[in-house]
Amino acid sequence: MSATSYLGKPTSRVDGRAKVTGAAKYAAEYGAPGLAHGFVVTSAIAKGRIARIDTSEALAVDGVLDVFTHAHRPRMATAEKKYSDDIAPPGAPLRPLYDDRIRFSGQPVALVVAEELEIARYAASLVGVEYEQQAHLTDFEAERGSATIGKADGEAHSHRRGDVKKAFAQAPVRVEAEYRMAVEHHNPMEMFGATAVWEGDGRITIYDKTQGPLNCRNYVASVFAMPRAKVRVLSPYVGGGFGSGLRPQYELPLAVLAARALKRSVQVTLTRQQMFGLGYRAGNIQSLALAADRDGRLASFRHEFIGMTSQFEAFQRNYVTWSSLLYTCLNAELAQKLVKLDQNTPCDMRAPGGAEGLYAIECAMDELSYAANVDPLELRLINYSDRDQIEDQPYSSKELRECYRQGAEKFGWSKRNPQPRSMQEGGELIGWGMATGIWEAMQLEASARAVLSANGSLEIASATADMGPGTYTMMAQLAADMLGVPLDNVTAKLGDSDLPYAPVEGGSFTTASVGSAIHAACRAVQKELLGLAQKAARSPLAGAKLDDVVFADGMIRRKGGSAEVSLTDAMRAGKVDRIEKEASVKPNDKSKYSHYTHSAVFAEVRVDEQIGVIRVARLVSAVAAGRILNPKLAASQILGAVVGGIGMALHEETATDHRFGRFMTHNLADYHVPAHADVHAIDVIFVEEKDDEINPLGVKGVGEIGIVGTAAAIANAIYHATGKRVRDLPITIDKLMRG
Ligand code: MOS
C-alpha cells in the first residue's frame, strides 16, 4: 500500500479542525457591512385570511427599517410554479408574504427588519394581525376517513399481485394490526438562517442553511425574476439537516426580499419555535395483514399506508413496496393514501418512506413470528427474496444474509429465550428484538471539477453540500487516492452554487453521485498526465495505457514494475502548470438491476417496570452498502442514524393542539430527542459487498440505512421484554403501562 492510498481507510474529517475551533461558520454567522436583521411574524391561526395588519407601532420603534407584509413588499413572481424547486412535491408551493391567505399555523405573515436583531424581535411583537378565521382540519385521526389515493410524486406506489383475499382466508397463520407513528420534526442543531449580501451591482450573495445551494439559487432567481448568474448561494457548512434543508425554506426568500427592497444586506434567522412551522415527518397509520403457512412461509401480504399532507401540496414517498424487496410472497396488495390537513407540507426526513414503512412491516413480521412460532430471524431467512418483485428483476448485489449472520453473531441472538418476559436481570426485564433495514442506493446526475497544479496541489469542486456526513473528506480522499497525492495537498470545495452541478445532498446518494463524478474527473486528469509523461524523450512509460499504470506517492508508476514518472516531471515535460478537468455522471435508475442497501438490526432493551424506564442497552446494526470508502465516517453515519431510530422508537413526537391547529411541542424541552443518557452501546458492522454494476466505485451510500428498521427492532425488543405490544410510536412508558 502506498502512502497516498486512502480508500477504505478510517480517515478523520478534513474539516474537523475548522468545526471544533469554530472557524467553520453557519449561514447566520456571516456578516456584511451595514447588515440589517429580520425577524418573522408567523400566523396564529391555521386557516383563513389576514383581515388587517397594523405595522404602525412596529415601524415607530427606533431602529426599525421596514416591516414587510403581503400588502407591502417588492415584486415577486405571481405564478405558484415559480416557487417550485427540485424537491417540491406536486401542488402549489407556498408563496411567502404573497397574499392574505393563511394555510397553516406558523406561516410567515410579516418580516420586521431593523438595525439589530433584538430590535426586530421586539418590534415583531408589536405587529397587530387581525384574522378572518375559518374552521381548520388538523386532527389526522378524525380525518382518516377522507384519505384518498395520493399520486403525489407522479407514482401511486400501489402494487398488487396474486389474490390476497383468498390467500389470507386460506392461510393457517394470520396477523392483522394497525401501527402508528407520530409527527416528527428534524431539529438540526443549526437554526435556519439566511444572510443575503447586497453586492450593489445587481448581484446578490446568500449564505443559507441548505442541503442544496443550486436548488436555492434557482429558486431565488425564479421567485425574483433575476438572472441565475446574478444570484450566488453558499452553504459551506451545514449544522445538520436530516432533510429539512432539501427545499428552500422561507428565511431565504424573506432575506432576499428585504435586501432587494432596502438595497442593503439582510439576515433572517428563525427561532427553534418557528422551525416547527417548516416541514416535518408526516404522522401515519399503517394497516398490515400478513398470512403464512405453518412453517412461516408468507402466503399473503397486505399493507395500507395513510399519511398526511397539506392542502396545497401532496407529499408522499414510497412507504409500502419494501416488503416485496425483502420477502418472497405470491400475493400482495400494497397501497398508500393521503389525508389533507391545514398544516404545512411535510418534507423528507431521514430515509423518508423507508423509515416509516419498515417500522410497520418489521413489527408485523415480528408478530407473525410469534403467531407461527418461528424465530424472528429464521422467519426472515425462510422468506428471503433474491428478486425484486416490484420491478421483477435481480439486485446488483444483496448481502443481506451476511448482515443477518454477522449481526446475529455479534449480538448473541442464538442465546435468546423466545418466550416474552423470560429474560430478567437486576429487577429489569430484558428484551431482544430484531428487524431488517433497506434503502435505495440511488445515483443522480452530478458533475465535479479537478484542478491539479504543478506544485502538486489539487482542488476538487462540486456544488454539493456537507450537512455532516463528511462530504469534504470523501471528496478529498477519493481525489488524493486517484491521483496519488497526499491528502494534505487536496482542497475540497462545495456548498457554492457557482461550482459544477450537483443535486441536493440527500437520499444517501452523494457519494455515489458526486463521488462518481470525481472519479470521472480524476480519470480525465490521469489520462492527460500519462500523455504528458509519455511526451518526454525515452519516457519510461512509453506505450503504457491508463490501465497499465498506478498513481501513487506523487508518481505515475507502471504496474508490477519500477518504471515511473513524477506528476511534476510529467507536467514539466508537457510544459503545463495546470490541468483542469470537469466530468459528469448520469443517474443509474435505468439499470436492469435493482439497487438497494440493506441492514439487519438487533436491539436489547431493558425495562424497569417499577420506575417506568425503557432503555436501549445494546444495539447492533450490520450494514451492506457496497464499498465503504471511509469506515470511520461511514460508521459515524450509522451511529447518528441509529440515535435517530432510538428517538423515533422512544422519544420523538410533535403534538398538535387541535383547538388552534398548532404544533405545540415546539421546543427541545417538550420535543424529546435522545440525550447522551439515552444512548448506550451501538455496534456498527459493514459486511463486505462487491458491486461492479452499480458504479465504477462500487459504492451505494450510507446514512439513511442506519435509521431504517431501528425503531422496529426496539419495538420488537420491548414486546419480547414485557409481553406488551405497543404499536404507536413513540413507545413512551405510559403506553406501556396502559397496554
Ligand atoms: Mo435526506 S431526508 O434526503 O436529507
PDB file of C-alpha atoms in Angstrom, residues 293-446:
ATOM      1  CA  ASP A 293     -48.333 -21.357   6.328  1.00  0.00           C
ATOM      2  CA  ARG A 294     -47.428 -23.280   9.489  1.00  0.00           C
ATOM      3  CA  ASP A 295     -43.726 -23.059   8.696  1.00  0.00           C
ATOM      4  CA  GLY A 296     -43.870 -19.278   8.483  1.00  0.00           C
ATOM      5  CA  ARG A 297     -43.767 -19.098   4.709  1.00  0.00           C
ATOM      6  CA  LEU A 298     -45.611 -15.938   3.669  1.00  0.00           C
ATOM      7  CA  ALA A 299     -48.844 -16.548   1.766  1.00  0.00           C
ATOM      8  CA  SER A 300     -50.168 -13.038   1.593  1.00  0.00           C
ATOM      9  CA  PHE A 301     -49.028  -9.530   2.429  1.00  0.00           C
ATOM     10  CA  ARG A 302     -51.323  -6.544   2.685  1.00  0.00           C
ATOM     11  CA  HIS A 303     -50.079  -3.090   3.641  1.00  0.00           C
ATOM     12  CA  GLU A 304     -52.021   0.131   3.550  1.00  0.00           C
ATOM     13  CA  PHE A 305     -50.363   3.377   4.492  1.00  0.00           C
ATOM     14  CA  ILE A 306     -52.312   6.525   5.364  1.00  0.00           C
ATOM     15  CA  GLY A 307     -50.190   9.630   5.579  1.00  0.00           C
ATOM     16  CA  MET A 308     -50.852  13.321   5.959  1.00  0.00           C
ATOM     17  CA  THR A 309     -50.116  16.232   3.704  1.00  0.00           C
ATOM     18  CA  SER A 310     -51.027  19.897   3.376  1.00  0.00           C
ATOM     19  CA  GLN A 311     -53.996  21.309   1.462  1.00  0.00           C
ATOM     20  CA  PHE A 312     -51.669  22.750  -1.169  1.00  0.00           C
ATOM     21  CA  GLU A 313     -49.056  20.073  -1.883  1.00  0.00           C
ATOM     22  CA  ALA A 314     -49.292  16.293  -1.983  1.00  0.00           C
ATOM     23  CA  PHE A 315     -46.211  14.977  -0.243  1.00  0.00           C
ATOM     24  CA  GLN A 316     -45.520  11.281  -0.137  1.00  0.00           C
ATOM     25  CA  ARG A 317     -42.690   8.852  -0.609  1.00  0.00           C
ATOM     26  CA  ASN A 318     -42.663   5.152  -1.200  1.00  0.00           C
ATOM     27  CA  TYR A 319     -43.784   3.563   2.058  1.00  0.00           C
ATOM     28  CA  VAL A 320     -45.237   0.214   1.094  1.00  0.00           C
ATOM     29  CA  THR A 321     -43.312  -1.631  -1.582  1.00  0.00           C
ATOM     30  CA  TRP A 322     -40.323  -2.511   0.622  1.00  0.00           C
ATOM     31  CA  SER A 323     -41.757  -5.830   1.770  1.00  0.00           C
ATOM     32  CA  SER A 324     -41.729  -7.004  -1.854  1.00  0.00           C
ATOM     33  CA  LEU A 325     -37.996  -6.392  -1.956  1.00  0.00           C
ATOM     34  CA  LEU A 326     -37.293  -8.325   1.215  1.00  0.00           C
ATOM     35  CA  TYR A 327     -39.728 -11.224   1.305  1.00  0.00           C
ATOM     36  CA  THR A 328     -40.945 -13.605  -1.329  1.00  0.00           C
ATOM     37  CA  CYS A 329     -44.704 -13.712  -1.386  1.00  0.00           C
ATOM     38  CA  LEU A 330     -47.029 -14.588  -4.257  1.00  0.00           C
ATOM     39  CA  ASN A 331     -49.922 -12.481  -3.087  1.00  0.00           C
ATOM     40  CA  ALA A 332     -49.518  -8.851  -2.191  1.00  0.00           C
ATOM     41  CA  GLU A 333     -51.671  -5.762  -2.026  1.00  0.00           C
ATOM     42  CA  LEU A 334     -49.889  -2.534  -1.202  1.00  0.00           C
ATOM     43  CA  ALA A 335     -51.448   0.911  -1.177  1.00  0.00           C
ATOM     44  CA  GLN A 336     -50.859   4.447   0.009  1.00  0.00           C
ATOM     45  CA  LYS A 337     -53.364   7.148   0.822  1.00  0.00           C
ATOM     46  CA  LEU A 338     -53.145  10.745   1.918  1.00  0.00           C
ATOM     47  CA  VAL A 339     -55.227  12.924   4.209  1.00  0.00           C
ATOM     48  CA  LYS A 340     -55.110  16.665   3.537  1.00  0.00           C
ATOM     49  CA  LEU A 341     -54.779  18.817   6.629  1.00  0.00           C
ATOM     50  CA  ASP A 342     -54.457  22.529   7.337  1.00  0.00           C
ATOM     51  CA  GLN A 343     -50.792  22.154   8.130  1.00  0.00           C
ATOM     52  CA  ASN A 344     -47.616  22.968   6.255  1.00  0.00           C
ATOM     53  CA  THR A 345     -46.464  20.359   3.747  1.00  0.00           C
ATOM     54  CA  PRO A 346     -44.438  17.504   5.265  1.00  0.00           C
ATOM     55  CA  CYS A 347     -40.915  17.086   3.974  1.00  0.00           C
ATOM     56  CA  ASP A 348     -38.270  14.444   3.715  1.00  0.00           C
ATOM     57  CA  MET A 349     -36.790  13.319   6.980  1.00  0.00           C
ATOM     58  CA  ARG A 350     -34.078  10.668   7.177  1.00  0.00           C
ATOM     59  CA  ALA A 351     -34.957   7.716   4.933  1.00  0.00           C
ATOM     60  CA  PRO A 352     -38.370   9.170   4.062  1.00  0.00           C
ATOM     61  CA  GLY A 353     -40.696   6.310   3.200  1.00  0.00           C
ATOM     62  CA  GLY A 354     -38.328   3.558   4.273  1.00  0.00           C
ATOM     63  CA  ALA A 355     -38.121   4.511   7.926  1.00  0.00           C
ATOM     64  CA  GLU A 356     -41.915   4.659   8.204  1.00  0.00           C
ATOM     65  CA  GLY A 357     -42.750   1.630   6.095  1.00  0.00           C
ATOM     66  CA  LEU A 358     -40.149  -0.672   7.589  1.00  0.00           C
ATOM     67  CA  TYR A 359     -41.268   0.201  11.086  1.00  0.00           C
ATOM     68  CA  ALA A 360     -44.687  -1.311  10.432  1.00  0.00           C
ATOM     69  CA  ILE A 361     -43.516  -4.104   8.127  1.00  0.00           C
ATOM     70  CA  GLU A 362     -40.883  -5.316  10.555  1.00  0.00           C
ATOM     71  CA  CYS A 363     -43.169  -5.150  13.584  1.00  0.00           C
ATOM     72  CA  ALA A 364     -45.796  -7.134  11.680  1.00  0.00           C
ATOM     73  CA  MET A 365     -43.161  -9.712  10.740  1.00  0.00           C
ATOM     74  CA  ASP A 366     -42.275  -9.946  14.437  1.00  0.00           C
ATOM     75  CA  GLU A 367     -45.900 -10.523  15.326  1.00  0.00           C
ATOM     76  CA  LEU A 368     -46.059 -13.198  12.635  1.00  0.00           C
ATOM     77  CA  SER A 369     -43.013 -14.908  14.113  1.00  0.00           C
ATOM     78  CA  TYR A 370     -44.857 -15.390  17.408  1.00  0.00           C
ATOM     79  CA  ALA A 371     -48.049 -16.447  15.651  1.00  0.00           C
ATOM     80  CA  ALA A 372     -46.154 -19.024  13.584  1.00  0.00           C
ATOM     81  CA  ASN A 373     -43.868 -19.942  16.467  1.00  0.00           C
ATOM     82  CA  VAL A 374     -40.789 -19.374  14.335  1.00  0.00           C
ATOM     83  CA  ASP A 375     -37.741 -17.419  15.484  1.00  0.00           C
ATOM     84  CA  PRO A 376     -37.930 -13.843  14.101  1.00  0.00           C
ATOM     85  CA  LEU A 377     -34.576 -14.117  12.337  1.00  0.00           C
ATOM     86  CA  GLU A 378     -35.440 -17.538  10.963  1.00  0.00           C
ATOM     87  CA  LEU A 379     -38.708 -16.117   9.630  1.00  0.00           C
ATOM     88  CA  ARG A 380     -36.786 -13.547   7.592  1.00  0.00           C
ATOM     89  CA  LEU A 381     -34.491 -16.203   6.202  1.00  0.00           C
ATOM     90  CA  ILE A 382     -37.369 -18.516   5.276  1.00  0.00           C
ATOM     91  CA  ASN A 383     -38.929 -15.709   3.248  1.00  0.00           C
ATOM     92  CA  TYR A 384     -35.700 -14.173   1.919  1.00  0.00           C
ATOM     93  CA  SER A 385     -36.092 -12.690  -1.549  1.00  0.00           C
ATOM     94  CA  ASP A 386     -33.396 -12.760  -4.201  1.00  0.00           C
ATOM     95  CA  ARG A 387     -35.523 -10.900  -6.669  1.00  0.00           C
ATOM     96  CA  ASP A 388     -37.207  -7.501  -6.670  1.00  0.00           C
ATOM     97  CA  GLN A 389     -40.884  -8.436  -7.018  1.00  0.00           C
ATOM     98  CA  ILE A 390     -41.938  -4.887  -7.896  1.00  0.00           C
ATOM     99  CA  GLU A 391     -39.632  -4.396 -10.882  1.00  0.00           C
ATOM    100  CA  ASP A 392     -39.301  -8.136 -11.419  1.00  0.00           C
ATOM    101  CA  GLN A 393     -35.541  -8.027 -11.711  1.00  0.00           C
ATOM    102  CA  PRO A 394     -32.486  -9.131  -9.721  1.00  0.00           C
ATOM    103  CA  TYR A 395     -30.385  -6.985  -7.399  1.00  0.00           C
ATOM    104  CA  SER A 396     -26.993  -5.655  -8.412  1.00  0.00           C
ATOM    105  CA  SER A 397     -25.859  -7.032  -5.048  1.00  0.00           C
ATOM    106  CA  LYS A 398     -27.577  -8.048  -1.837  1.00  0.00           C
ATOM    107  CA  GLU A 399     -25.511  -9.256   1.098  1.00  0.00           C
ATOM    108  CA  LEU A 400     -28.440  -9.117   3.490  1.00  0.00           C
ATOM    109  CA  ARG A 401     -27.969 -12.771   4.504  1.00  0.00           C
ATOM    110  CA  GLU A 402     -24.491 -11.856   5.639  1.00  0.00           C
ATOM    111  CA  CYS A 403     -25.884  -8.880   7.591  1.00  0.00           C
ATOM    112  CA  TYR A 404     -28.248 -11.261   9.400  1.00  0.00           C
ATOM    113  CA  ARG A 405     -25.429 -13.722  10.081  1.00  0.00           C
ATOM    114  CA  GLN A 406     -22.786 -11.283  11.294  1.00  0.00           C
ATOM    115  CA  GLY A 407     -25.282  -9.129  13.189  1.00  0.00           C
ATOM    116  CA  ALA A 408     -26.789 -12.134  14.976  1.00  0.00           C
ATOM    117  CA  GLU A 409     -23.370 -13.485  15.865  1.00  0.00           C
ATOM    118  CA  LYS A 410     -22.106 -10.199  17.259  1.00  0.00           C
ATOM    119  CA  PHE A 411     -25.321  -9.727  19.221  1.00  0.00           C
ATOM    120  CA  GLY A 412     -25.504 -13.287  20.534  1.00  0.00           C
ATOM    121  CA  TRP A 413     -29.001 -13.856  19.117  1.00  0.00           C
ATOM    122  CA  SER A 414     -28.734 -17.636  19.454  1.00  0.00           C
ATOM    123  CA  LYS A 415     -28.876 -17.268  23.253  1.00  0.00           C
ATOM    124  CA  ARG A 416     -32.304 -15.659  23.090  1.00  0.00           C
ATOM    125  CA  ASN A 417     -35.129 -17.280  25.020  1.00  0.00           C
ATOM    126  CA  PRO A 418     -38.086 -16.920  22.643  1.00  0.00           C
ATOM    127  CA  GLN A 419     -40.595 -16.528  25.466  1.00  0.00           C
ATOM    128  CA  PRO A 420     -41.619 -12.922  26.226  1.00  0.00           C
ATOM    129  CA  ARG A 421     -40.838 -11.797  29.797  1.00  0.00           C
ATOM    130  CA  SER A 422     -38.472 -14.750  30.173  1.00  0.00           C
ATOM    131  CA  MET A 423     -35.253 -12.760  30.433  1.00  0.00           C
ATOM    132  CA  GLN A 424     -34.584 -10.660  33.520  1.00  0.00           C
ATOM    133  CA  GLU A 425     -31.659  -9.232  35.424  1.00  0.00           C
ATOM    134  CA  GLY A 426     -31.420  -6.980  38.474  1.00  0.00           C
ATOM    135  CA  GLY A 427     -35.122  -6.248  38.546  1.00  0.00           C
ATOM    136  CA  GLU A 428     -35.194  -5.281  34.884  1.00  0.00           C
ATOM    137  CA  LEU A 429     -36.940  -7.111  32.092  1.00  0.00           C
ATOM    138  CA  ILE A 430     -34.646  -7.793  29.156  1.00  0.00           C
ATOM    139  CA  GLY A 431     -35.936  -7.945  25.612  1.00  0.00           C
ATOM    140  CA  TRP A 432     -34.191  -8.856  22.396  1.00  0.00           C
ATOM    141  CA  GLY A 433     -35.692  -7.815  19.098  1.00  0.00           C
ATOM    142  CA  MET A 434     -34.539  -7.585  15.527  1.00  0.00           C
ATOM    143  CA  ALA A 435     -35.579  -6.057  12.235  1.00  0.00           C
ATOM    144  CA  THR A 436     -34.443  -5.636   8.665  1.00  0.00           C
ATOM    145  CA  GLY A 437     -33.498  -2.368   7.015  1.00  0.00           C
ATOM    146  CA  ILE A 438     -33.481  -1.472   3.348  1.00  0.00           C
ATOM    147  CA  TRP A 439     -32.874   1.766   1.486  1.00  0.00           C
ATOM    148  CA  GLU A 440     -32.433   2.841  -2.102  1.00  0.00           C
ATOM    149  CA  ALA A 441     -28.914   3.071  -3.499  1.00  0.00           C
ATOM    150  CA  MET A 442     -29.523   6.000  -5.806  1.00  0.00           C
ATOM    151  CA  GLN A 443     -27.142   7.753  -8.112  1.00  0.00           C
ATOM    152  CA  LEU A 444     -28.180  11.107  -9.564  1.00  0.00           C
ATOM    153  CA  GLU A 445     -26.706  13.296 -12.227  1.00  0.00           C
ATOM    154  CA  ALA A 446     -23.680  15.164 -10.889  1.00  0.00           C
TER     155      ALA A 446
END
